[in-house]
Short mmCIF file of C-alpha atoms in Angstrom, two decimals:
data_model
loop_
_atom_site.label_atom_id
_atom_site.label_comp_id
_atom_site.label_asym_id
_atom_site.label_seq_id
_atom_site.Cartn_x
_atom_site.Cartn_y
_atom_site.Cartn_z
CA LYS E 1 -11.50 23.46 4.81
CA LEU E 2 -8.47 22.19 5.83
CA THR E 3 -6.75 20.20 3.04
CA LEU E 4 -4.19 17.43 3.50
CA GLY E 5 -1.72 15.34 1.61
CA ILE E 6 -1.65 11.92 3.54
CA ASP E 7 0.59 8.98 2.82
CA LEU E 8 -1.47 6.18 4.27
CA GLY E 9 1.48 3.64 4.81
CA THR E 10 1.77 -0.11 5.72
CA THR E 11 4.25 0.88 8.76
CA ASN E 12 3.60 4.51 9.24
CA THR E 13 1.07 7.18 8.17
CA LEU E 14 1.97 10.85 7.73
CA ALA E 15 0.07 14.12 6.57
CA SER E 16 1.34 17.45 5.29
CA TYR E 17 -0.45 20.58 3.97
CA ILE E 18 0.28 23.75 2.09
CA PRO E 19 0.07 26.96 4.36
CA LYS E 20 -2.35 29.70 3.22
CA GLY E 21 -0.40 32.10 0.60
CA SER E 22 2.41 29.54 0.07
CA LYS E 23 2.87 26.89 -2.28
CA THR E 24 5.29 24.71 -0.62
CA PRO E 25 3.75 21.74 1.43
CA VAL E 26 4.88 21.22 5.14
CA ILE E 27 5.04 18.11 7.16
CA LEU E 28 2.57 18.02 10.02
CA ASN E 29 4.82 16.33 12.59
CA GLN E 30 1.97 15.16 15.17
CA THR E 31 0.32 13.35 12.24
CA LYS E 32 3.34 10.69 11.70
CA ILE E 33 1.85 7.80 13.67
CA PRO E 34 2.30 3.99 13.30
CA SER E 35 -0.27 2.45 11.29
CA VAL E 36 -1.54 0.29 14.18
CA VAL E 37 -4.99 -0.04 15.91
CA ALA E 38 -5.98 -2.09 18.78
CA TYR E 39 -9.32 -2.92 20.09
CA LEU E 40 -9.76 -3.14 23.98
CA GLN E 41 -11.95 -5.99 25.43
CA LYS E 42 -14.74 -3.46 26.55
CA SER E 43 -18.24 -2.63 25.24
CA PHE E 44 -18.03 -1.82 21.88
CA ASN E 45 -20.67 0.14 20.18
CA ASN E 46 -22.12 -0.31 16.53
CA ASP E 47 -19.90 2.69 15.10
CA SER E 48 -16.57 1.11 14.12
CA THR E 49 -14.82 4.26 13.34
CA ASN E 50 -16.31 7.26 15.14
CA GLY E 51 -17.76 5.49 18.36
CA ASP E 52 -16.19 5.47 21.96
CA ARG E 53 -12.48 6.06 20.93
CA ASN E 54 -11.61 4.99 24.57
CA ASN E 55 -12.00 1.54 23.68
CA ILE E 56 -9.81 1.93 20.71
CA LEU E 57 -5.96 2.89 20.61
CA VAL E 58 -4.27 3.96 17.61
CA GLY E 59 -0.59 4.57 16.91
CA GLU E 60 2.07 4.37 19.80
CA LYS E 61 -0.76 3.56 22.40
CA ALA E 62 -1.51 0.55 20.28
CA ILE E 63 1.90 -0.56 19.98
CA ASN E 64 2.48 -0.04 23.81
CA GLN E 65 -0.12 -2.58 24.87
CA SER E 66 0.28 -5.05 21.94
CA ARG E 67 2.28 -7.67 23.85
CA VAL E 68 -0.76 -8.27 26.27
CA ASN E 69 -3.40 -8.02 23.73
CA SER E 70 -1.69 -9.27 20.45
CA GLN E 71 -4.81 -10.78 18.90
CA ASN E 72 -6.79 -7.41 18.67
CA THR E 73 -3.97 -5.26 17.59
CA PHE E 74 -3.92 -4.76 14.29
CA LYS E 75 -1.05 -3.80 11.96
CA ALA E 76 0.02 -3.65 8.34
CA MET E 77 -3.63 -3.97 7.22
CA LYS E 78 -2.84 -1.99 4.31
CA ARG E 79 -1.58 -5.27 2.74
CA ILE E 80 -4.70 -6.93 2.93
CA ILE E 81 -7.29 -3.93 2.45
CA GLY E 82 -9.79 -4.92 -0.20
CA THR E 83 -8.95 -8.40 -0.44
CA THR E 84 -11.71 -11.00 0.17
CA ASP E 85 -9.83 -14.34 0.61
CA PRO E 86 -8.45 -15.36 3.79
CA HIS E 87 -6.57 -17.98 2.43
CA GLY E 88 -4.85 -16.04 -0.21
CA ASP E 89 -1.22 -15.10 -0.52
CA ALA E 90 -1.89 -11.62 1.04
CA PHE E 91 -2.59 -13.40 4.40
CA LYS E 92 0.63 -15.25 4.66
CA GLY E 93 2.23 -13.06 6.92
CA PHE E 94 -0.94 -13.00 9.38
CA ILE E 95 -1.11 -16.47 9.60
CA ASN E 96 0.60 -16.61 13.07
CA GLN E 97 -0.72 -13.43 14.57
CA TYR E 98 -4.17 -13.38 13.70
CA THR E 99 -5.93 -17.04 14.32
CA HIS E 100 -9.62 -15.65 14.13
CA HIS E 101 -9.80 -14.26 10.71
CA LEU E 102 -13.12 -15.47 8.86
CA ASN E 103 -14.25 -14.90 5.47
CA ILE E 104 -17.93 -13.36 5.49
CA LYS E 105 -20.14 -12.53 2.36
CA ASP E 106 -17.58 -10.22 0.43
CA THR E 107 -14.81 -9.22 2.90
CA VAL E 108 -12.58 -10.58 5.40
CA LYS E 109 -13.55 -9.85 8.95
CA PHE E 110 -11.88 -9.94 12.45
CA ASP E 111 -13.70 -11.00 15.63
CA VAL E 112 -12.35 -8.70 18.14
CA GLY E 113 -14.76 -10.15 21.14
CA SER E 114 -17.89 -8.81 22.67
CA GLY E 115 -19.71 -9.84 19.30
CA LYS E 116 -17.65 -6.97 17.32
CA GLU E 117 -16.36 -7.56 14.00
CA ILE E 118 -13.89 -5.25 12.13
CA THR E 119 -12.21 -5.26 8.76
CA ALA E 120 -9.00 -3.88 7.12
CA VAL E 121 -10.99 -0.75 6.21
CA ASP E 122 -12.11 -0.14 9.82
CA VAL E 123 -8.57 -0.11 10.82
CA ALA E 124 -7.56 2.18 7.94
CA GLY E 125 -10.22 4.44 8.89
CA GLN E 126 -9.18 4.57 12.58
CA VAL E 127 -5.64 5.44 11.30
CA LEU E 128 -6.99 8.30 9.19
CA SER E 129 -9.39 9.58 11.73
CA GLU E 130 -6.35 9.77 14.26
CA VAL E 131 -4.22 11.70 11.38
CA ARG E 132 -7.16 14.05 11.10
CA ILE E 133 -7.67 14.73 14.84
CA GLN E 134 -3.84 15.23 15.13
CA ALA E 135 -3.69 17.63 11.91
CA LEU E 136 -6.40 19.80 13.66
CA ASN E 137 -4.84 19.65 16.80
CA GLU E 138 -1.43 20.70 15.44
CA LEU E 139 -2.85 23.61 13.47
CA GLU E 140 -4.96 24.55 16.52
CA ILE E 141 -8.09 24.25 14.52
CA ASN E 142 -10.85 23.77 16.88
CA GLU E 143 -13.98 21.63 15.83
CA SER E 144 -17.11 23.50 16.89
CA SER E 145 -19.92 21.35 17.73
CA LYS E 146 -21.88 22.44 14.54
CA GLU E 147 -18.75 21.43 12.28
CA LYS E 148 -18.45 18.10 14.18
CA ASN E 149 -21.90 17.03 12.77
CA LYS E 150 -20.76 17.74 9.42
CA SER E 151 -20.13 14.75 7.25
CA PHE E 152 -16.58 16.18 6.24
CA ASP E 153 -14.34 18.66 7.80
CA VAL E 154 -11.20 17.72 5.96
CA ASP E 155 -10.38 17.35 2.29
CA ALA E 156 -7.29 15.16 1.29
CA VAL E 157 -5.59 13.36 -1.32
CA ILE E 158 -4.41 9.84 -0.07
CA THR E 159 -1.62 7.89 -1.72
CA VAL E 160 -1.95 4.22 -2.50
CA PRO E 161 0.43 1.94 -3.86
CA ALA E 162 0.67 2.15 -7.87
CA TYR E 163 0.09 -1.68 -7.94
CA PHE E 164 -3.27 -1.50 -5.84
CA ASN E 165 -6.35 -2.94 -7.94
CA ASN E 166 -9.63 -1.64 -8.10
CA LEU E 167 -11.05 -2.89 -5.02
CA GLN E 168 -8.24 -1.73 -2.95
CA ARG E 169 -8.41 1.60 -4.28
CA LYS E 170 -12.33 1.46 -3.39
CA ALA E 171 -11.68 0.24 0.03
CA THR E 172 -9.16 3.44 0.42
CA LEU E 173 -11.98 5.70 -0.55
CA LYS E 174 -14.41 3.86 1.98
CA ALA E 175 -11.61 4.38 4.76
CA ALA E 176 -11.46 8.05 4.30
CA THR E 177 -15.32 8.44 4.35
CA LEU E 178 -15.21 6.33 7.85
CA ALA E 179 -12.74 8.83 8.83
CA LYS E 180 -14.81 11.92 7.90
CA ILE E 181 -12.27 12.94 5.26
CA ASN E 182 -13.46 13.94 1.71
CA CYS E 183 -10.94 12.32 -0.60
CA LEU E 184 -10.35 14.64 -3.28
CA ARG E 185 -8.08 12.27 -5.16
CA ILE E 186 -6.10 9.04 -4.89
CA ILE E 187 -2.60 9.32 -6.18
CA ASN E 188 0.00 6.45 -6.85
CA GLU E 189 2.91 6.60 -4.03
CA PRO E 190 5.71 6.69 -6.76
CA THR E 191 3.81 9.40 -8.92
CA ALA E 192 3.65 11.58 -5.65
CA ALA E 193 7.05 11.20 -4.79
CA ALA E 194 8.23 12.24 -8.36
CA LEU E 195 6.00 15.23 -7.97
CA SER E 196 7.69 16.10 -4.78
CA PHE E 197 11.00 15.72 -6.23
CA GLY E 198 10.47 17.67 -9.41
CA VAL E 199 8.35 20.53 -7.96
CA LEU E 200 10.36 20.96 -4.53
CA GLN E 201 13.92 19.98 -5.52
CA GLN E 202 14.56 19.52 -8.99
CA LYS E 203 13.35 22.85 -10.34
CA ASP E 204 16.13 23.15 -12.88
CA ASN E 205 17.41 20.79 -15.17
CA ARG E 206 15.01 18.25 -14.43
CA ASP E 207 14.06 17.22 -17.94
CA GLY E 208 14.42 13.55 -18.52
CA ILE E 209 13.47 10.05 -17.64
CA PHE E 210 13.45 9.10 -13.98
CA ALA E 211 12.71 5.80 -12.18
CA VAL E 212 10.97 5.87 -8.74
CA TYR E 213 12.14 2.67 -6.58
CA ASP E 214 9.49 2.70 -3.81
CA LEU E 215 10.30 -0.21 -1.33
CA GLY E 216 8.13 0.32 1.87
CA GLY E 217 6.92 -1.56 4.60
CA GLY E 218 4.62 -3.79 2.89
CA THR E 219 4.75 -3.08 -0.79
CA PHE E 220 7.08 -2.66 -3.54
CA ASP E 221 6.39 -0.04 -6.44
CA ILE E 222 8.61 0.93 -9.61
CA SER E 223 7.24 3.59 -11.85
CA ILE E 224 9.24 5.11 -14.61
CA LEU E 225 8.39 8.68 -15.61
CA GLU E 226 9.43 11.24 -18.28
CA LEU E 227 9.68 14.96 -16.97
CA ASP E 228 9.39 17.23 -19.72
CA GLY E 229 9.06 21.12 -18.43
CA SER E 230 5.86 21.19 -16.49
CA VAL E 231 4.51 17.81 -17.70
CA PHE E 232 5.03 14.94 -15.22
CA GLU E 233 3.95 11.65 -17.53
CA VAL E 234 4.16 8.21 -16.27
CA ARG E 235 5.45 5.76 -18.88
CA ALA E 236 4.79 2.69 -17.10
CA THR E 237 4.35 1.07 -13.51
CA SER E 238 4.91 -2.28 -11.87
CA GLY E 239 5.23 -3.75 -8.37
CA ASP E 240 4.46 -6.20 -5.78
CA LEU E 241 1.85 -5.87 -2.82
CA GLN E 242 3.67 -8.63 -0.88
CA LEU E 243 7.16 -7.24 -0.92
CA GLY E 244 8.65 -4.99 1.75
CA GLY E 245 10.10 -4.41 5.10
CA GLU E 246 7.54 -6.44 6.97
CA ASP E 247 8.58 -9.54 5.16
CA LEU E 248 12.47 -8.97 6.20
CA ASP E 249 11.19 -8.55 9.88
CA TYR E 250 9.64 -11.90 9.65
CA LEU E 251 12.62 -13.52 7.94
CA LEU E 252 14.95 -11.94 10.66
CA ARG E 253 12.68 -13.28 13.36
CA THR E 254 13.13 -16.82 12.00
CA TYR E 255 16.76 -16.73 11.63
CA VAL E 256 17.55 -15.20 15.26
CA ILE E 257 15.32 -17.83 16.65
CA ASP E 258 17.41 -20.56 14.87
CA LYS E 259 20.58 -18.82 15.74
CA PHE E 260 19.64 -18.69 19.37
CA ALA E 261 18.31 -22.19 19.69
CA LYS E 262 21.53 -23.55 18.24
CA GLY E 263 19.72 -26.79 17.40
CA ASN E 264 17.93 -27.09 20.51
CA GLU E 265 14.66 -28.09 19.38
CA SER E 266 12.83 -28.10 22.54
CA LEU E 267 13.89 -24.31 23.18
CA LYS E 268 12.99 -23.47 19.76
CA LYS E 269 9.53 -24.84 20.26
CA ASP E 270 9.22 -22.92 23.55
CA MET E 271 10.00 -19.82 21.74
CA VAL E 272 7.54 -20.37 18.87
CA SER E 273 4.70 -21.34 21.00
CA ASP E 274 4.91 -18.26 22.99
CA GLU E 275 2.63 -15.88 21.18
CA ASN E 276 3.54 -12.79 23.24
CA PHE E 277 7.24 -13.44 22.85
CA MET E 278 7.04 -14.00 18.98
CA ASN E 279 5.30 -10.53 18.78
CA GLU E 280 7.72 -8.93 20.95
CA LEU E 281 10.52 -10.42 19.08
CA LEU E 282 9.07 -9.16 15.72
CA LYS E 283 9.03 -5.62 17.12
CA ASN E 284 12.60 -6.05 18.05
CA CYS E 285 13.76 -7.28 14.69
CA GLU E 286 12.02 -4.34 13.20
CA THR E 287 14.31 -2.16 15.27
CA CYS E 288 17.27 -4.34 14.58
CA LYS E 289 16.85 -3.94 10.95
CA ILE E 290 16.37 -0.10 11.10
CA GLU E 291 19.68 0.29 13.08
CA LEU E 292 21.83 -1.67 10.85
CA SER E 293 20.94 0.77 8.20
CA ARG E 294 23.53 3.04 10.20
CA VAL E 295 25.62 0.81 12.19
CA SER E 296 27.26 -2.67 11.24
CA SER E 297 26.11 -4.67 14.21
CA THR E 298 23.49 -4.38 16.82
CA THR E 299 22.10 -6.29 19.78
CA ILE E 300 18.27 -7.76 20.14
CA ALA E 301 17.76 -8.30 24.04
CA ILE E 302 14.60 -9.33 25.75
CA PRO E 303 14.71 -9.89 29.55
CA PHE E 304 12.53 -12.69 30.73
CA ALA E 305 11.39 -13.41 27.36
CA PHE E 306 10.00 -16.87 27.46
CA LYS E 307 9.84 -20.19 29.87
CA ASN E 308 12.09 -22.93 29.35
CA SER E 309 9.64 -25.95 29.69
CA GLU E 310 12.61 -28.38 30.59
CA THR E 311 13.75 -26.08 33.32
CA GLY E 312 10.73 -23.96 34.24
CA ASP E 313 12.91 -20.86 34.30
CA MET E 314 12.59 -17.50 32.47
CA VAL E 315 15.03 -17.18 29.55
CA ASN E 316 16.84 -13.84 28.92
CA PHE E 317 16.85 -13.36 24.97
CA LYS E 318 20.24 -11.81 24.01
CA ILE E 319 21.84 -12.20 20.40
CA ASN E 320 23.98 -9.99 18.32
CA ILE E 321 23.33 -9.49 14.52
CA GLU E 322 25.95 -8.27 11.90
CA GLU E 323 25.03 -6.30 8.75
CA PRO E 324 26.16 -9.03 6.34
CA GLU E 325 23.85 -11.30 7.85
CA LEU E 326 20.70 -9.26 7.24
CA ASP E 327 21.99 -8.40 3.78
CA LYS E 328 21.87 -12.17 2.95
CA LEU E 329 18.56 -12.46 4.39
CA ALA E 330 17.52 -9.50 2.14
CA GLU E 331 19.22 -10.47 -1.14
CA PRO E 332 16.26 -12.72 -2.35
CA MET E 333 13.77 -9.72 -2.05
CA VAL E 334 16.07 -7.29 -3.44
CA LYS E 335 16.75 -9.51 -6.60
CA LYS E 336 13.05 -10.04 -7.04
CA SER E 337 12.52 -6.24 -6.83
CA LEU E 338 15.30 -5.81 -9.56
CA LYS E 339 13.30 -8.17 -11.67
CA ILE E 340 10.36 -6.33 -11.49
CA PHE E 341 12.22 -3.21 -12.38
CA ARG E 342 13.82 -4.78 -15.60
CA LYS E 343 10.44 -5.69 -16.54
CA CYS E 344 8.72 -2.16 -16.01
CA LEU E 345 11.81 -0.86 -17.99
CA LYS E 346 10.80 -3.19 -20.83
CA ASP E 347 6.85 -2.32 -20.58
CA ALA E 348 7.89 1.44 -20.94
CA LYS E 349 10.28 0.87 -24.09
CA ILE E 350 13.00 2.43 -22.10
CA ASP E 351 16.74 1.42 -22.22
CA LYS E 352 18.50 1.13 -18.97
CA LYS E 353 21.16 3.78 -20.22
CA ASP E 354 18.39 6.37 -20.71
CA ILE E 355 17.32 6.58 -16.87
CA LYS E 356 18.76 9.86 -15.79
CA GLN E 357 17.96 9.23 -11.88
CA ILE E 358 16.65 6.43 -9.73
CA LEU E 359 14.55 7.99 -6.79
CA LEU E 360 14.65 6.04 -3.92
CA VAL E 361 11.47 6.00 -1.59
CA GLY E 362 10.49 4.21 1.19
CA GLY E 363 12.07 3.49 4.49
CA MET E 364 13.78 0.05 3.44
CA THR E 365 15.80 2.05 0.77
CA ARG E 366 17.89 3.38 3.49
CA MET E 367 19.57 -0.07 3.62
CA PRO E 368 23.06 0.33 2.20
CA PHE E 369 22.61 -3.00 0.51
CA ILE E 370 19.86 -1.95 -1.58
CA ARG E 371 21.22 1.17 -2.66
CA ASN E 372 24.57 -0.63 -3.58
CA SER E 373 22.58 -3.14 -5.58
CA LEU E 374 20.99 -0.47 -7.54
CA SER E 375 24.38 1.09 -8.48
CA GLU E 376 26.21 -2.34 -9.28
CA THR E 377 22.89 -3.46 -11.51
CA PHE E 378 23.09 -0.07 -13.36
CA ALA E 379 26.80 0.20 -13.63
CA LYS E 380 26.66 -3.61 -14.72
CA ASP E 381 23.77 -3.38 -17.19
CA SER E 382 24.13 -0.24 -18.82
CA SER E 383 26.44 1.20 -21.52
CA SER E 384 26.50 4.45 -19.65
CA SER E 385 27.21 4.92 -15.96
CA SER E 386 25.68 8.26 -15.98
CA THR E 387 22.53 7.16 -14.14
CA ILE E 388 22.39 8.28 -10.43
CA VAL E 389 20.75 6.50 -7.65
CA ASN E 390 19.67 9.50 -5.83
CA SER E 391 19.36 8.99 -2.06
CA THR E 392 19.26 12.88 -1.14
CA ILE E 393 15.28 13.02 -1.02
CA ASN E 394 13.77 12.21 2.16
CA PRO E 395 12.38 8.66 1.65
CA ASP E 396 9.70 8.89 4.50
CA ASP E 397 8.39 12.42 3.60
CA SER E 398 8.64 12.67 -0.28
CA VAL E 399 5.25 10.67 -1.02
CA CYS E 400 3.42 12.73 1.85
CA LEU E 401 4.64 16.18 0.30
CA GLY E 402 3.76 14.90 -3.16
CA ALA E 403 0.14 14.35 -2.13
CA SER E 404 -0.19 17.82 -0.84
CA ILE E 405 1.23 18.81 -4.30
CA GLN E 406 -1.65 16.95 -5.97
CA ALA E 407 -4.05 18.80 -3.80
CA GLY E 408 -2.58 22.20 -4.55
CA LEU E 409 -3.07 21.42 -8.18
CA LEU E 410 -6.52 20.24 -7.69
CA LYS E 411 -7.29 23.42 -5.64
CA GLY E 412 -5.73 25.53 -8.03
CA GLU E 413 -3.20 26.74 -5.37
CA ILE E 414 -0.17 25.46 -7.62
CA LYS E 415 -0.30 25.87 -11.47
CA ASP E 416 1.78 24.82 -14.52
CA VAL E 417 2.07 21.42 -13.63
CA LEU E 418 0.60 18.59 -15.66
CA LEU E 419 0.28 15.14 -14.33
CA LEU E 420 -0.28 12.19 -16.54
CA ASP E 421 -0.74 8.85 -14.69
CA VAL E 422 -1.36 5.40 -16.07
CA ASN E 423 -3.43 2.19 -15.32
CA PRO E 424 -1.36 -0.42 -13.36
CA LEU E 425 -3.47 -3.62 -14.26
CA SER E 426 -5.33 -4.66 -17.31
CA LEU E 427 -9.02 -4.85 -16.99
CA GLY E 428 -11.44 -6.91 -19.00
CA MET E 429 -14.45 -9.05 -18.67
CA GLU E 430 -14.84 -13.03 -18.93
CA THR E 431 -15.50 -14.48 -22.41
CA TYR E 432 -16.09 -18.07 -23.81
CA GLY E 433 -13.78 -20.66 -22.13
CA GLY E 434 -12.98 -18.40 -19.10
CA VAL E 435 -10.73 -16.20 -21.44
CA MET E 436 -10.28 -12.56 -20.39
CA SER E 437 -10.98 -10.05 -23.13
CA LYS E 438 -8.88 -7.10 -22.11
CA MET E 439 -10.79 -3.74 -22.44
CA LEU E 440 -8.11 -1.46 -20.88
CA VAL E 441 -4.50 -2.61 -21.06
CA LYS E 442 -2.08 -1.99 -18.47
CA ASN E 443 -0.11 1.10 -18.58
CA CYS E 444 -2.75 3.09 -20.68
CA ASN E 445 -3.21 6.94 -19.40
CA VAL E 446 -6.09 7.66 -17.31
CA PRO E 447 -8.65 8.83 -16.96
CA ILE E 448 -9.89 6.79 -19.97
CA GLU E 449 -13.20 5.28 -21.53
CA VAL E 450 -13.11 2.43 -23.93
CA LYS E 451 -16.42 1.09 -25.56
CA GLU E 452 -16.85 -2.19 -27.48
CA GLN E 453 -19.55 -4.15 -29.18
CA PHE E 454 -20.67 -7.50 -27.90
CA THR E 455 -23.32 -10.25 -28.90
CA THR E 456 -25.19 -13.10 -27.52
CA GLY E 457 -23.97 -16.45 -27.69
CA ILE E 458 -27.35 -18.37 -27.80
CA ASP E 459 -30.79 -17.84 -29.80
CA ASN E 460 -33.27 -15.97 -27.91
CA GLN E 461 -31.04 -14.80 -24.99
CA GLN E 462 -32.63 -12.13 -23.04
CA ILE E 463 -29.84 -11.83 -20.12
CA VAL E 464 -26.21 -11.26 -20.42
CA LYS E 465 -23.83 -11.60 -17.30
CA ILE E 466 -20.64 -9.54 -17.79
CA VAL E 467 -18.25 -10.43 -15.05
CA ILE E 468 -15.24 -7.94 -14.67
CA TYR E 469 -11.73 -8.90 -13.75
CA GLN E 470 -8.32 -7.31 -13.53
CA GLY E 471 -5.04 -8.77 -14.06
CA GLU E 472 -2.27 -9.59 -16.75
CA SER E 473 -3.24 -13.48 -17.20
CA ASN E 474 -5.41 -14.54 -20.21
CA LEU E 475 -7.34 -16.84 -17.90
CA CYS E 476 -9.86 -14.95 -15.77
CA ARG E 477 -9.36 -17.56 -13.11
CA ASP E 478 -5.65 -16.15 -12.48
CA ASN E 479 -6.96 -12.79 -12.15
CA VAL E 480 -8.87 -10.63 -9.38
CA LYS E 481 -12.71 -10.67 -9.90
CA LEU E 482 -14.06 -7.38 -9.35
CA GLY E 483 -17.62 -7.79 -9.69
CA GLU E 484 -20.78 -8.96 -12.07
CA LEU E 485 -23.17 -6.97 -14.23
CA LEU E 486 -26.58 -8.24 -15.37
CA LEU E 487 -28.07 -6.69 -18.50
CA SER E 488 -31.58 -7.92 -19.13
CA GLY E 489 -34.45 -7.05 -21.24
CA ILE E 490 -32.41 -8.11 -24.51
CA PRO E 491 -34.91 -8.76 -27.30
CA GLN E 492 -35.19 -12.44 -28.28
CA LEU E 493 -33.48 -12.85 -31.50
CA PRO E 494 -31.11 -15.20 -33.14
CA LYS E 495 -27.57 -15.57 -31.37
CA GLY E 496 -25.08 -12.96 -33.06
CA VAL E 497 -27.79 -10.32 -34.02
CA PRO E 498 -28.16 -8.26 -30.82
CA LYS E 499 -25.68 -5.58 -30.24
CA ILE E 500 -24.39 -5.26 -26.90
CA GLU E 501 -22.19 -2.01 -25.89
CA VAL E 502 -20.21 -2.59 -23.03
CA SER E 503 -18.19 0.67 -21.65
CA PHE E 504 -15.23 0.44 -19.42
CA LYS E 505 -14.64 3.87 -17.71
CA LEU E 506 -11.58 4.42 -15.54
CA ASP E 507 -11.44 7.73 -13.58
CA SER E 508 -8.45 9.67 -12.12
CA ASN E 509 -8.44 7.60 -9.00
CA GLY E 510 -7.72 4.33 -10.87
CA ILE E 511 -11.48 3.38 -9.93
CA LEU E 512 -13.43 1.49 -12.82
CA ASN E 513 -17.12 2.05 -13.83
CA VAL E 514 -18.59 -0.39 -16.05
CA SER E 515 -21.90 -0.07 -18.01
CA ALA E 516 -23.80 -2.04 -20.73
CA LYS E 517 -26.61 -1.34 -23.05
CA GLU E 518 -28.49 -3.19 -25.92
#
């Protein structure tokens, strides 16, 4: 079987593998695709991932037709995978683009026409399926008809944000299954980047405490790790699943519209009400943001962009953007990320001066403003200025390469490395008054199992409902509900007499299993 390391990203997805007889992973260039999927208005069948792929476009093909099919072109779905509420914070960036999302049963579905509904899991499954196909093509592995009928023909380690909760991790596993990929392990993105750095680059003198600052297209993660010989131990992790380059794209789009309109509300209304123009401008803002990481000034130009309602003429949109303008827009985001960074250091009980290096991961960390902000923060906050902001690793490839290293560890191809990861968010259950009783606290090592005894609250109680939550608030209503478990057949006894044992078991993927017995 082919074994891949896959970085399933908000913006782009990429895979790598370890060639036979080697211990060094190699990037598969054909697998680098935008995480974008388009559903065409044709006859859909019931198989959402492996049906007629002529009706479904993935990657660059999906982007190329997005202007004429924006409502059925889906990107950044990683931000909402595993979420259930279309009115929640995760959907704020999607409000203008997707006007037809709805909440059905326990998941959010999108109506793409012809009676077809898809979910973020379906979109991720399509992206992973395309990665699998491109990897097999690049390595010239021909799938025989017999092999095509197998449940799985590719193994993989797939990366997720460290701050992904239980539902989001399970949804990622489901997407892999839809893509006919056997997921060996889910690994946190900052941990994968640290593996890549420690195993491939810093082979000598790598002992010490490192921070992985991972700011990608849709999410922000920060992890504090200690490297001691061959042991990679995560001390603490934190993040924000709604903080990334996508947010800056939207901020920049709003800014350039205001700058171009120059107070002309009618012109601004013409732009905002033109859905195709707004999507085209968003793509151009992303390109502008990327360019300003290497040049000090760039231009956004869209010919025949939108119609002026007062004159009836098509308007050519052209505007110049300077690097300081983008920096000012990014400043609140960067400050927020640094606040999370400081909290993570506190959780890990690590002093700033003890950080040996800060490893930069994710495309956004190419921004000079972000690199300078980190350098200035540590120079100002630390009594020692020895902390190195390491920008020598490839921010796009390191997570993917680390996933292949983890696959190599699981397959026995790479030895003498021990990885110890942590639980990103506390897990517990609802008790009297809606208070969450925490069973597994944030940053405990995984895998882990904890058992506790509880009892009944009323006389002769025969059924107990265990409601499971994940999050840091003491109140369940402020956390994420993961599910419910009913325990029946409890002997009719006075309250407080029955003994109920509840087990919370968290596996290496960060996925929870809860059981209870009397």
